[in-house]
Coordinates of C-alpha atoms and ligand atoms in Angstrom, one line a residue:
X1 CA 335.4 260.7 242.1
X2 CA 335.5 262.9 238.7
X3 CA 336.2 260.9 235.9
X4 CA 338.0 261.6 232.4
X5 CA 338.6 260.1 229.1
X6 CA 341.6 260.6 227.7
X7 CA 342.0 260.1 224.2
X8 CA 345.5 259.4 222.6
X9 CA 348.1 257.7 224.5
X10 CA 351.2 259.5 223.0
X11 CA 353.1 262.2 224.7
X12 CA 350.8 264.9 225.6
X13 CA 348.0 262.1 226.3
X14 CA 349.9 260.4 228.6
X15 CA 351.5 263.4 230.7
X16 CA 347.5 264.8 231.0
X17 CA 347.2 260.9 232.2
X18 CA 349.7 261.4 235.1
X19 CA 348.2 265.2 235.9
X20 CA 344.4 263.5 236.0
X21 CA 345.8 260.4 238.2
X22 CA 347.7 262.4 240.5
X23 CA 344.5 265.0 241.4
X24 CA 342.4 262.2 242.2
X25 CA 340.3 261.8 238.8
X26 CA 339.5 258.3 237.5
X27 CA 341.1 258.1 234.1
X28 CA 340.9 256.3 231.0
X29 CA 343.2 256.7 228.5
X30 CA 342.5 255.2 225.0
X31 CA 345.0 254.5 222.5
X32 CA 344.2 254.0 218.4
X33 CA 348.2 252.1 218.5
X34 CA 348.9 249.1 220.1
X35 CA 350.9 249.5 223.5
X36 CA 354.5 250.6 222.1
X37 CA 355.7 249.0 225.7
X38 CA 355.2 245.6 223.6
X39 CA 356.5 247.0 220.5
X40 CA 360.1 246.0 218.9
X41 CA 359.8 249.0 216.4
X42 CA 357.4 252.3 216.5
X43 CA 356.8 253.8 213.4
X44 CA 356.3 257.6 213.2
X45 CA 357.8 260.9 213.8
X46 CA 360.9 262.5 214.6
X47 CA 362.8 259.6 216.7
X48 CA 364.5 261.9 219.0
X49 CA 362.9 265.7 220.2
X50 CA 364.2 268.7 221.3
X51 CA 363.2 269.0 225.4
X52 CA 363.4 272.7 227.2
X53 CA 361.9 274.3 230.3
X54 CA 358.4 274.2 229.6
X55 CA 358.1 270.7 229.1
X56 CA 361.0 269.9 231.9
X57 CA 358.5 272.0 234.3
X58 CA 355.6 269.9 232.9
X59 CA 357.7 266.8 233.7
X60 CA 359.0 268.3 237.6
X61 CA 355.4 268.5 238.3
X62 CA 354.5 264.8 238.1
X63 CA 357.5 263.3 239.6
X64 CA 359.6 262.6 236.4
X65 CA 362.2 265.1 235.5
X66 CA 365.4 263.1 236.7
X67 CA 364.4 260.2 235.2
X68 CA 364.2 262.1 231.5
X69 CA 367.0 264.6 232.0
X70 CA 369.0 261.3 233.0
X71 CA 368.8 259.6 229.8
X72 CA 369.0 263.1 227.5
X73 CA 372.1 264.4 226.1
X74 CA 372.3 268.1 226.5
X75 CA 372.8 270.6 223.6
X76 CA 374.4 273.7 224.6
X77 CA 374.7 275.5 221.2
X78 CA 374.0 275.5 217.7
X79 CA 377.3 273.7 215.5
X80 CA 376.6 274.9 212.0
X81 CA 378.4 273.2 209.3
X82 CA 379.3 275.6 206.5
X83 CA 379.5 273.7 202.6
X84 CA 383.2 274.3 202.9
X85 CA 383.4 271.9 206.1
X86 CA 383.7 275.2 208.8
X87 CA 381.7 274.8 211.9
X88 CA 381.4 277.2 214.3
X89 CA 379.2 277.3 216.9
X90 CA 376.1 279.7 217.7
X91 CA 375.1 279.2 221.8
X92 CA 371.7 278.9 223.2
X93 CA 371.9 281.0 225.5
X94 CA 374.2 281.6 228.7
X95 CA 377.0 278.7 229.7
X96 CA 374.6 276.7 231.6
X97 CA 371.4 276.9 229.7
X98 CA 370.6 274.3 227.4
X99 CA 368.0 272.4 225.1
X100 CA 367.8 268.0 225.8
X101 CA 367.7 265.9 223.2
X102 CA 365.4 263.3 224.5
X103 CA 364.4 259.8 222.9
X104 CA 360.4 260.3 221.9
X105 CA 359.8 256.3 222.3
X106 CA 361.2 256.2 225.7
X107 CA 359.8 259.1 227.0
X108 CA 356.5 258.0 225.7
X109 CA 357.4 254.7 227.4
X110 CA 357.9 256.6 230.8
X111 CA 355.0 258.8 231.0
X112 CA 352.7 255.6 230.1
X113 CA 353.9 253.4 232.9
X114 CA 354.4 256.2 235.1
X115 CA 350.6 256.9 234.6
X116 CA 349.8 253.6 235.2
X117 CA 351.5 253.5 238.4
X118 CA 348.1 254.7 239.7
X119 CA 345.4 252.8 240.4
X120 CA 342.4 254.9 239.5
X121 CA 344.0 254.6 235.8
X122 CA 342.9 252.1 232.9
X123 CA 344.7 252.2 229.5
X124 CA 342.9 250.6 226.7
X125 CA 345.2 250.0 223.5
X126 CA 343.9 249.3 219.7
X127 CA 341.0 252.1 220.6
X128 CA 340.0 254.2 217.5
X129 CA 337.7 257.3 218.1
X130 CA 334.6 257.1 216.2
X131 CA 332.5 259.5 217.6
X132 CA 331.9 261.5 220.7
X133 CA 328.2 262.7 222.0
X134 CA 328.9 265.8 223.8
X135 CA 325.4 266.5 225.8
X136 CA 325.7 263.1 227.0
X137 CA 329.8 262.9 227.6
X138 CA 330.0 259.5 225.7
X139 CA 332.6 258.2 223.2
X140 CA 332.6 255.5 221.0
X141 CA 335.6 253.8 219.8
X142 CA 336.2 251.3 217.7
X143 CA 338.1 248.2 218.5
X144 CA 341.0 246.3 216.1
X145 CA 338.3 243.3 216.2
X146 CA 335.6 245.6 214.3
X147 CA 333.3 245.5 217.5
X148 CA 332.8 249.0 219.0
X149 CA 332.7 250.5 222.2
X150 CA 331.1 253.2 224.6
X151 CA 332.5 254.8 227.6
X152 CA 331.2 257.6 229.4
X153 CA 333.0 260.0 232.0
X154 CA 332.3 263.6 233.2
X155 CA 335.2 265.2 230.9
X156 CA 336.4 264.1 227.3
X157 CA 340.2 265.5 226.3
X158 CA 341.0 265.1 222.7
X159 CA 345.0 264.3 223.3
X160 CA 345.0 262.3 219.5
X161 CA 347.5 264.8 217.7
X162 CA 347.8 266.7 214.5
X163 CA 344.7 264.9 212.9
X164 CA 342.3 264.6 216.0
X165 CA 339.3 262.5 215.9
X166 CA 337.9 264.3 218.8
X167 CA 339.0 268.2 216.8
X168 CA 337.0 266.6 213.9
X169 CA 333.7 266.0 216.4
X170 CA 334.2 269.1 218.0
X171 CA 334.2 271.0 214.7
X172 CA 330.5 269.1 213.2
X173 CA 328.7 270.1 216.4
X174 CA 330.1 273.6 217.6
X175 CA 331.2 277.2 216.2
X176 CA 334.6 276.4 215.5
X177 CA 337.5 278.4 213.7
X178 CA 340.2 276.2 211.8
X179 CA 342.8 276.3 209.9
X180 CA 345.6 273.8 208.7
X181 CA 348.5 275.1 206.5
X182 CA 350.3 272.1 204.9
X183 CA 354.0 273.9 204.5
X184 CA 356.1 273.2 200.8
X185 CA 358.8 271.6 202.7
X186 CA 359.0 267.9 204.0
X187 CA 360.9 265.8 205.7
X188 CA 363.2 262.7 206.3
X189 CA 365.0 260.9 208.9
X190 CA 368.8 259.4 208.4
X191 CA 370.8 257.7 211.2
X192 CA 374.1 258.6 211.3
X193 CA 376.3 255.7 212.6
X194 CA 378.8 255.9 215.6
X195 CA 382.5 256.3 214.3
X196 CA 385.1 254.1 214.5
X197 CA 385.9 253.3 218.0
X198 CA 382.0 253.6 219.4
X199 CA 382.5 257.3 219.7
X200 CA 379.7 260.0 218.3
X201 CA 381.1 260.9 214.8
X202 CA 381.0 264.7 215.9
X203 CA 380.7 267.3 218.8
X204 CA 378.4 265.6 221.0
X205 CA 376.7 268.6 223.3
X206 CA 375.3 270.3 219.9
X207 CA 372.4 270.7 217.2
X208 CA 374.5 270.2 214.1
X209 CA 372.9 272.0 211.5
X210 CA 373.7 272.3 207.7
X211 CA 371.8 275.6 207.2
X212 CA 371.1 276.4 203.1
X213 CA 369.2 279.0 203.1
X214 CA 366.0 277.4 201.2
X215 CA 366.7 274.2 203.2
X216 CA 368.4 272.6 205.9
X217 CA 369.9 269.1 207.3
X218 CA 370.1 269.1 211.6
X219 CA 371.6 266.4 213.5
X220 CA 370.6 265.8 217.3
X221 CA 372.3 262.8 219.7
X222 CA 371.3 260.0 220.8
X223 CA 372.2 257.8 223.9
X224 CA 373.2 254.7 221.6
X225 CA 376.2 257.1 220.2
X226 CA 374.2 257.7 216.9
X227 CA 372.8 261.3 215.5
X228 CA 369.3 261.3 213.9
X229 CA 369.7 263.5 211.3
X230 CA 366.6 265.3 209.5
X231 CA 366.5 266.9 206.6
X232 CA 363.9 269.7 205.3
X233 CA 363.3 270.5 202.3
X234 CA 361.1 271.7 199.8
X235 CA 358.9 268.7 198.1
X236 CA 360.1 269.7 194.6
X237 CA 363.6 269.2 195.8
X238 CA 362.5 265.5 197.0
X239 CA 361.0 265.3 194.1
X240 CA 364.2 265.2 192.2
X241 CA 366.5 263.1 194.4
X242 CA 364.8 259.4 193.2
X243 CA 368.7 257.8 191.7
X244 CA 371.7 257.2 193.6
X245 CA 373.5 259.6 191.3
X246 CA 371.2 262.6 191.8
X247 CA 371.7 261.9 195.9
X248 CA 375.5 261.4 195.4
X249 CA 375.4 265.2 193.5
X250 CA 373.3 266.5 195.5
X251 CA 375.2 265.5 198.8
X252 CA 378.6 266.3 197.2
X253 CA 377.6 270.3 196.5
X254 CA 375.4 270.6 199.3
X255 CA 376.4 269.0 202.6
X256 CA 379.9 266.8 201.6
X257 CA 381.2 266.4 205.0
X258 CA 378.0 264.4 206.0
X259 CA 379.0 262.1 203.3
X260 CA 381.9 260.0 205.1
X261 CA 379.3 260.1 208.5
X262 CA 376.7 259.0 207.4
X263 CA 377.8 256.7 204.5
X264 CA 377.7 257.3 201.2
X265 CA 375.4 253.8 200.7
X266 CA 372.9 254.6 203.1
X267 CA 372.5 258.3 202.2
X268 CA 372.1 257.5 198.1
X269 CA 370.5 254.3 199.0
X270 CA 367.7 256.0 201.7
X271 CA 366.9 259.0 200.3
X272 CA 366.3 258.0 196.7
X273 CA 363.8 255.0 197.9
X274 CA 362.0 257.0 200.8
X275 CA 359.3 259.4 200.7
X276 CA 359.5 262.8 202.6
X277 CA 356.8 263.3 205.0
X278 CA 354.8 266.5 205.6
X279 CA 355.0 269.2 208.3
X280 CA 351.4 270.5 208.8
X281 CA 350.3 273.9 211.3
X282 CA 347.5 274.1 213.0
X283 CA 345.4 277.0 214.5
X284 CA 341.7 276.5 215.9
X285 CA 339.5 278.1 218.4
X286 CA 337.3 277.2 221.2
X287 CA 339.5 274.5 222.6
X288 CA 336.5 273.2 224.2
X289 CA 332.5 272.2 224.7
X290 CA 330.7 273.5 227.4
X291 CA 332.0 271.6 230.3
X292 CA 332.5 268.7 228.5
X293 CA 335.3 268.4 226.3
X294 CA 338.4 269.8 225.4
X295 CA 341.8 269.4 223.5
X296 CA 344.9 269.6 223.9
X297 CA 348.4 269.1 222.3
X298 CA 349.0 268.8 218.5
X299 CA 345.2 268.1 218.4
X300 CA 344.7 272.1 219.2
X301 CA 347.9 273.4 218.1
X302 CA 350.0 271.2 215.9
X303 CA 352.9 273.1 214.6
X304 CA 356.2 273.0 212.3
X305 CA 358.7 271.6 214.7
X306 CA 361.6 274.7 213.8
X307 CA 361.5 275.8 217.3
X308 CA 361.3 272.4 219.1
X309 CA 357.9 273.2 220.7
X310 CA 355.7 271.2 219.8
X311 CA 355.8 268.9 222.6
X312 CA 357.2 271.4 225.2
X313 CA 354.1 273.5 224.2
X314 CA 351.7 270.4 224.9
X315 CA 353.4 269.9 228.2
X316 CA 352.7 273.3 229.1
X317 CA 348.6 273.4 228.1
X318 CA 348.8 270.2 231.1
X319 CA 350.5 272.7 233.3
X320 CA 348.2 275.8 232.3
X321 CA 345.1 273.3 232.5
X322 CA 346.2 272.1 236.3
X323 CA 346.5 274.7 237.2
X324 CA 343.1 276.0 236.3
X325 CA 341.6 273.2 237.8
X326 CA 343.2 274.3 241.0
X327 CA 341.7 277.6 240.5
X328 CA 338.6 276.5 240.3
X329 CA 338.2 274.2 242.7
X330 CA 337.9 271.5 240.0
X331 CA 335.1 272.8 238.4
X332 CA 335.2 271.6 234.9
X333 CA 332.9 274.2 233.3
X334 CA 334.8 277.2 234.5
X335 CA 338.4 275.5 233.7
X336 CA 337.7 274.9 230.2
X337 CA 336.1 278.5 229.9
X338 CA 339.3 279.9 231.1
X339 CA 341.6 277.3 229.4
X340 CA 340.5 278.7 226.0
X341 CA 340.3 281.9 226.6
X342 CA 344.1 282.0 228.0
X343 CA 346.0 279.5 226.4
X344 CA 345.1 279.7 222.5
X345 CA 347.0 283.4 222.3
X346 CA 349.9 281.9 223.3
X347 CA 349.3 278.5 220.9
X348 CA 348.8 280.8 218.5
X349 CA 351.9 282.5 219.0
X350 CA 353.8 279.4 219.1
X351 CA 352.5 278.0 215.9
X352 CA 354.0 281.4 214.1
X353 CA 356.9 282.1 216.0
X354 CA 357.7 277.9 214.9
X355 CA 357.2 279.0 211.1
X356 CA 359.7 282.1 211.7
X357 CA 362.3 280.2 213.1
X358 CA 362.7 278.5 210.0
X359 CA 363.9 280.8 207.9
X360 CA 366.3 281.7 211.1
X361 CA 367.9 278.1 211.1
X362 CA 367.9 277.5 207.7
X363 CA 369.0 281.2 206.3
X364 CA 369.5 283.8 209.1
X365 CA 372.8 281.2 210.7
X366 CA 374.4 282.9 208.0
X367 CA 373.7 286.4 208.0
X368 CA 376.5 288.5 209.3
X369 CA 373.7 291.2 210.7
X370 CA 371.8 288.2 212.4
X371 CA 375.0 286.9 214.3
X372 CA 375.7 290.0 215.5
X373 CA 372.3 291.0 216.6
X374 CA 372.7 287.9 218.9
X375 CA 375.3 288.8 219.8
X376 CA 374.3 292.1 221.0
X377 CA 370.8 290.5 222.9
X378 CA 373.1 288.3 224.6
X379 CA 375.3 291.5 225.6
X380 CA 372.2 293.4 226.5
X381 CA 370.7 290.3 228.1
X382 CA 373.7 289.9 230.5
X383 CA 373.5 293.7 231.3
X384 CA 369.8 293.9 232.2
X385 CA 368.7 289.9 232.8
X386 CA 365.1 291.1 233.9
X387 CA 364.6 293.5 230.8
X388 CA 366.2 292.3 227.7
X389 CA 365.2 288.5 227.4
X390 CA 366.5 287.7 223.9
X391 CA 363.7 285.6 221.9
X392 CA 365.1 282.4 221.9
X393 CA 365.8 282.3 225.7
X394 CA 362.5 283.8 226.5
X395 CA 360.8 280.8 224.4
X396 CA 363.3 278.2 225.7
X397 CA 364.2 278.4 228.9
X398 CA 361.6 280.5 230.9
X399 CA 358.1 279.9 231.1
X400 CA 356.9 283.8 230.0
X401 CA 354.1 283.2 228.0
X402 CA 354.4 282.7 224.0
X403 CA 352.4 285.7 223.3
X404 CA 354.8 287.8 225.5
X405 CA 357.7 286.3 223.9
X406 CA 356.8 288.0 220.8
X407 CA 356.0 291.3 222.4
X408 CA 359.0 291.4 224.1
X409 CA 360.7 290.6 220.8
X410 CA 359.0 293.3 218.8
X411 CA 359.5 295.7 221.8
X412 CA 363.6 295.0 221.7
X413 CA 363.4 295.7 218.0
X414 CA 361.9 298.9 218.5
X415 CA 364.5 300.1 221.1
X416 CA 367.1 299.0 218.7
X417 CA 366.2 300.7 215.7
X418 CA 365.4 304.3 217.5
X419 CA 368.8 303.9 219.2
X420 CA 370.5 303.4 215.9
X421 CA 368.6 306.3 214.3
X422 CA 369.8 308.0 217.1
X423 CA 373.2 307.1 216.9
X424 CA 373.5 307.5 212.8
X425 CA 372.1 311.0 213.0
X426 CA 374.8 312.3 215.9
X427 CA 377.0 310.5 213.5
X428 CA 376.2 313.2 210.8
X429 CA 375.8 315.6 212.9
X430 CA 379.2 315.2 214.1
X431 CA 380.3 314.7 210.9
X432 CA 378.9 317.9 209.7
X433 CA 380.2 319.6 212.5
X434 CA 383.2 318.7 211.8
X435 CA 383.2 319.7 208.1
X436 CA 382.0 322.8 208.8
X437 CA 383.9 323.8 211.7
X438 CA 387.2 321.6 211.5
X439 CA 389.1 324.5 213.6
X440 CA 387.2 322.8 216.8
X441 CA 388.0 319.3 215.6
X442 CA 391.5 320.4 215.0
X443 CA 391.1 319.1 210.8
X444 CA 393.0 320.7 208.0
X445 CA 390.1 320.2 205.3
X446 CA 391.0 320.5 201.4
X447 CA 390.0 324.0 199.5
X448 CA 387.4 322.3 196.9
X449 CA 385.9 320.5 200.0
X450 CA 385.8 323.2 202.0
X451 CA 384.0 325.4 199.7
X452 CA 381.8 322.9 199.1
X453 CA 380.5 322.4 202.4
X454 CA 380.5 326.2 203.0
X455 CA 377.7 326.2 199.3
X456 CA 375.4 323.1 200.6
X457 CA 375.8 324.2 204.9
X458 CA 371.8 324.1 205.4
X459 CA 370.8 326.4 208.2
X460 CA 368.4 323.8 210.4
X461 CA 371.8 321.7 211.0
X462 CA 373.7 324.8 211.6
X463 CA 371.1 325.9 214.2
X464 CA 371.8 322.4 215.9
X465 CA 375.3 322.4 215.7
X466 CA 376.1 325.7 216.7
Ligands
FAD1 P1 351.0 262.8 219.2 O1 352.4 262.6 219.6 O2 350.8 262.8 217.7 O3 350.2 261.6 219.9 C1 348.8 261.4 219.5 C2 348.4 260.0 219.9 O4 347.0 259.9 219.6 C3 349.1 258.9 219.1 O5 349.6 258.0 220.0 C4 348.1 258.4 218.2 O6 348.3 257.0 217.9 C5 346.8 258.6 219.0 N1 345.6 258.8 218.1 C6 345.6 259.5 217.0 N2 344.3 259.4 216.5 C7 343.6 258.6 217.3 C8 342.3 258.2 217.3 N3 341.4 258.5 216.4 N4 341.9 257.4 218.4 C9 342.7 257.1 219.4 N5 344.0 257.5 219.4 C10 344.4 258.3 218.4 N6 358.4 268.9 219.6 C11 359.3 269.4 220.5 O7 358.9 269.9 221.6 N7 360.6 269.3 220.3 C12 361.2 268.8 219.2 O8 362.4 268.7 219.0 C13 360.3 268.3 218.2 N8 360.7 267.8 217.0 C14 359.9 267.3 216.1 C15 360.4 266.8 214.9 C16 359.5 266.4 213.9 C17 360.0 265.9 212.6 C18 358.1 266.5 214.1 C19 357.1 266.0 213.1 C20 357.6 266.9 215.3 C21 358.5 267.4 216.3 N9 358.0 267.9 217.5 C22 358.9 268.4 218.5 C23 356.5 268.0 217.8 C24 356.1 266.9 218.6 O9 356.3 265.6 218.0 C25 354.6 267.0 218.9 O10 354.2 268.3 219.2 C26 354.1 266.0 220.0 O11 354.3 264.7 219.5 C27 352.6 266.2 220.2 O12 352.2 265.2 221.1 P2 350.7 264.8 221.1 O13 350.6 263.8 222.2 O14 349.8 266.0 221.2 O15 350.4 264.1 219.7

């Protein structure tokens, strides 16, 4: 039997877990945090995420979509609150396509005891990466007691997030491209109560969002009846919001009817004592060491979470890495070879397409150009489904591959700006026809105008015209 250490028990980790288990490998999965099973409170990120059809697929595949789907509360649309107190809605996609808000915690819960389900699995908690010895395939960790550990096992994957031990070993013993990008925004969490009556205090089958153009608030639901509500802003904005009365302003001129939801106590109270938290991006290449190790997740491709891809994309490398295993017959060397090679163009796709789609939810929402573009993808989506995939729908609910997504994108925008070169230069041309020749267009043109037109006719146009 192959066996696999697994490092970083959080989502990614533990869905690789349930992959591993289910091929046959013998799996150990170490965690830095103590089992959050045991856990009354987990501290960390974003309390609720964002689920679409990559990381549904990802969950199909090992037994456990029902059981997440059943306890997510579908979004169907964008509800964007205007400063006046308008909302309207922007949808996903068609009627019955949407995004699932999902609880991170139990999710994470899920996966972990669904990995554990299988025998050939050990999970060892309060395990900290020290340092990993590739040629040899061992890792050492270090336990919450100070003593320190060794384990050895035919493949190492580096599932341990944003900041990755395992990246960090990789990168001191192999030719390895990186870059981080720390963005000028942060963030911070708010829980917005129930309302009277235990009822969600607005549209429940939405992502509210507060767009302001250099920053944003969004709201997603929660089982409990409660919306966690994040809001992204540039650091020097933060910076200023440390007094109730700054908060209180701040709120009143930029997103007043969140004031009565979420209390105006709790808002002045939390986000004049907290501290916002950075949003970091991630790009590196090779993925992996010989046939030894390799990473996946945050740990090869953290990005800003504007897209809610993050975890969908590190539920997808499990899919694209299974089935590379498959392939190859499980042969390790070949499937991390191939793993690289395929999957960090479309990472890397991801990790800028996430960026981009920033400035879309907290700026373009407003644009009249950008609501009627979508509008127009969505009208040329339902008249050719297979051709014109609009971006959002090709990232969200189909599994074509990130890299495509963009082409696809860039592709549409080509079509659209030669048809409306086309269609503004019949426009003059009609136009000039019709000046010039108004008997055929059945127009009584004005003497000055008239002569005018017969001074400036050029004789290329009138070659065209007539
Ligand atoms: P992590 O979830 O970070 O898990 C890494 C695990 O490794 C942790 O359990 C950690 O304790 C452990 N670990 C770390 N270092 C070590 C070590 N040295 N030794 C041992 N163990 C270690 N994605 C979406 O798809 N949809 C969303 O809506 C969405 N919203 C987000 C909102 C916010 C505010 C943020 C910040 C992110 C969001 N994401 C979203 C991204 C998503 O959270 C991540 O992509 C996802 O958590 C990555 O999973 P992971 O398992 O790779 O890393």
């Amino acid at each position: 039997m192959k066996s696999v250490i697994i490092v970083g028990g959080g989502l990614v980790g533990a869905l690789h877990a349930c992959f591993m288990a289910q091929r046959g490998f013998k799996v150990d999965l170490y965690e830095m945090r103590p089992d959050i099973r045991t856990l009354e409170v987990v501290r960390g990120r974003s309390i609720n995420l964002s689920l679409s059809a990559r990381g549904r697929e990802a969950l199909r595949r090992v037994g456990l979509e029902d059981i997440v789907v059943q306890t997510g509360i579908p979004m169907y649309a964008r509800m964007i609150h205007d400063v006046d107190g308008t909302r309207r809605p922007i949808p996903y996609g068609k009627k019955d396509q949407y995004i699932m808000s999902v609880d991170r915690r139990h999710l994470n819960e899920v996966l972990l005891t669904e990995a554990e389900k299988v025998p050939n699995v050990t999970m060892h908690f309060e395990h900290k990466v020290m340092e990993c010895d590739f040629d040899k395939g061992t890792v050492s960790f270090r336990k919450n007691d100070g003593s320190v550990v060794t384990a050895t096992a035919d493949l190492i994957v580096g599932c341990d997030g944003a900041f990755s031990g395992v990246r960090q070993q990789i990168m001191k013993k192999t030719l390895f491209d990186y870059e981080q990008v720390f963005i000028p925004h942060g963030y911070m969490e708010l829980n917005m109560p129930p309302a009277a009556g235990d009822h969600f205090a607005m549209e429940v089958n939405y992502l509210h969002i507060w767009a302001r153009n250099e920053f944003m608030m969004i709201a997603l639901p929660n089982q409990d009846k409660t919306y966690t509500c994040t809001l992204f802003m540039p650091f020097d904005i933060f910076r200023t919001l440390t007094t109730k009365e700054a908060v209180r302003k701040f709120f009143q001129d930029t997103f007043p009817d969140s004031i009565p939801l979420l209390g105006e106590e709790y808002v002045t109270e939390t986000v004049s004592t907290s501290k916002a938290l950075p949003l970091i991006s991630v790009k590196c290449s090779p993925y992996h060491v010989k046939d030894k190790a390799v990473i996946l997740g945050d740990a090869a491709h953290a990005m800003v979470p504007f897209y809610g891809q993050g975890m969908n994309c590190g539920f997808e490398d499990c899919i694209v890495f299974d089935d590379l295993l498959n392939k190859h017959n499980n042969d390790i060397g070949a499937t991390l070879a191939e793993y690289t090679e395929t999957r960090s163009v479309d990472a890397k796709a991801i990790v800028d397409l996430a960026l981009y789609n920033y400035i879309e939810m907290r700026e373009s929402v407003n644009s009249r150009m950008f609501l009627l573009r979508k509008k127009l993808d969505n009208f040329l989506y339902w008249l050719f489904p297979n051709t014109w995939v609009p971006l959002y729908t090709s990232v969200s609910f189909s599994r074509i591959r990130y890299h495509q997504c963009i082409k696809n994108k860039q592709w549409q925008d080509r079509v659209l700006r030669r048809a409306m070169y086309v269609g503004v230069s019949g426009l003059l041309a009609v136009g000039y026809c019709a000046l010039t020749r108004p008997q055929y267009f059945r127009l009584s043109l004005p003497v000055q105008l008239e002569d005018f037109v017969n001074r400036v006719r050029p004789s290329w146009l009138e070659r065209i015209c007539f």
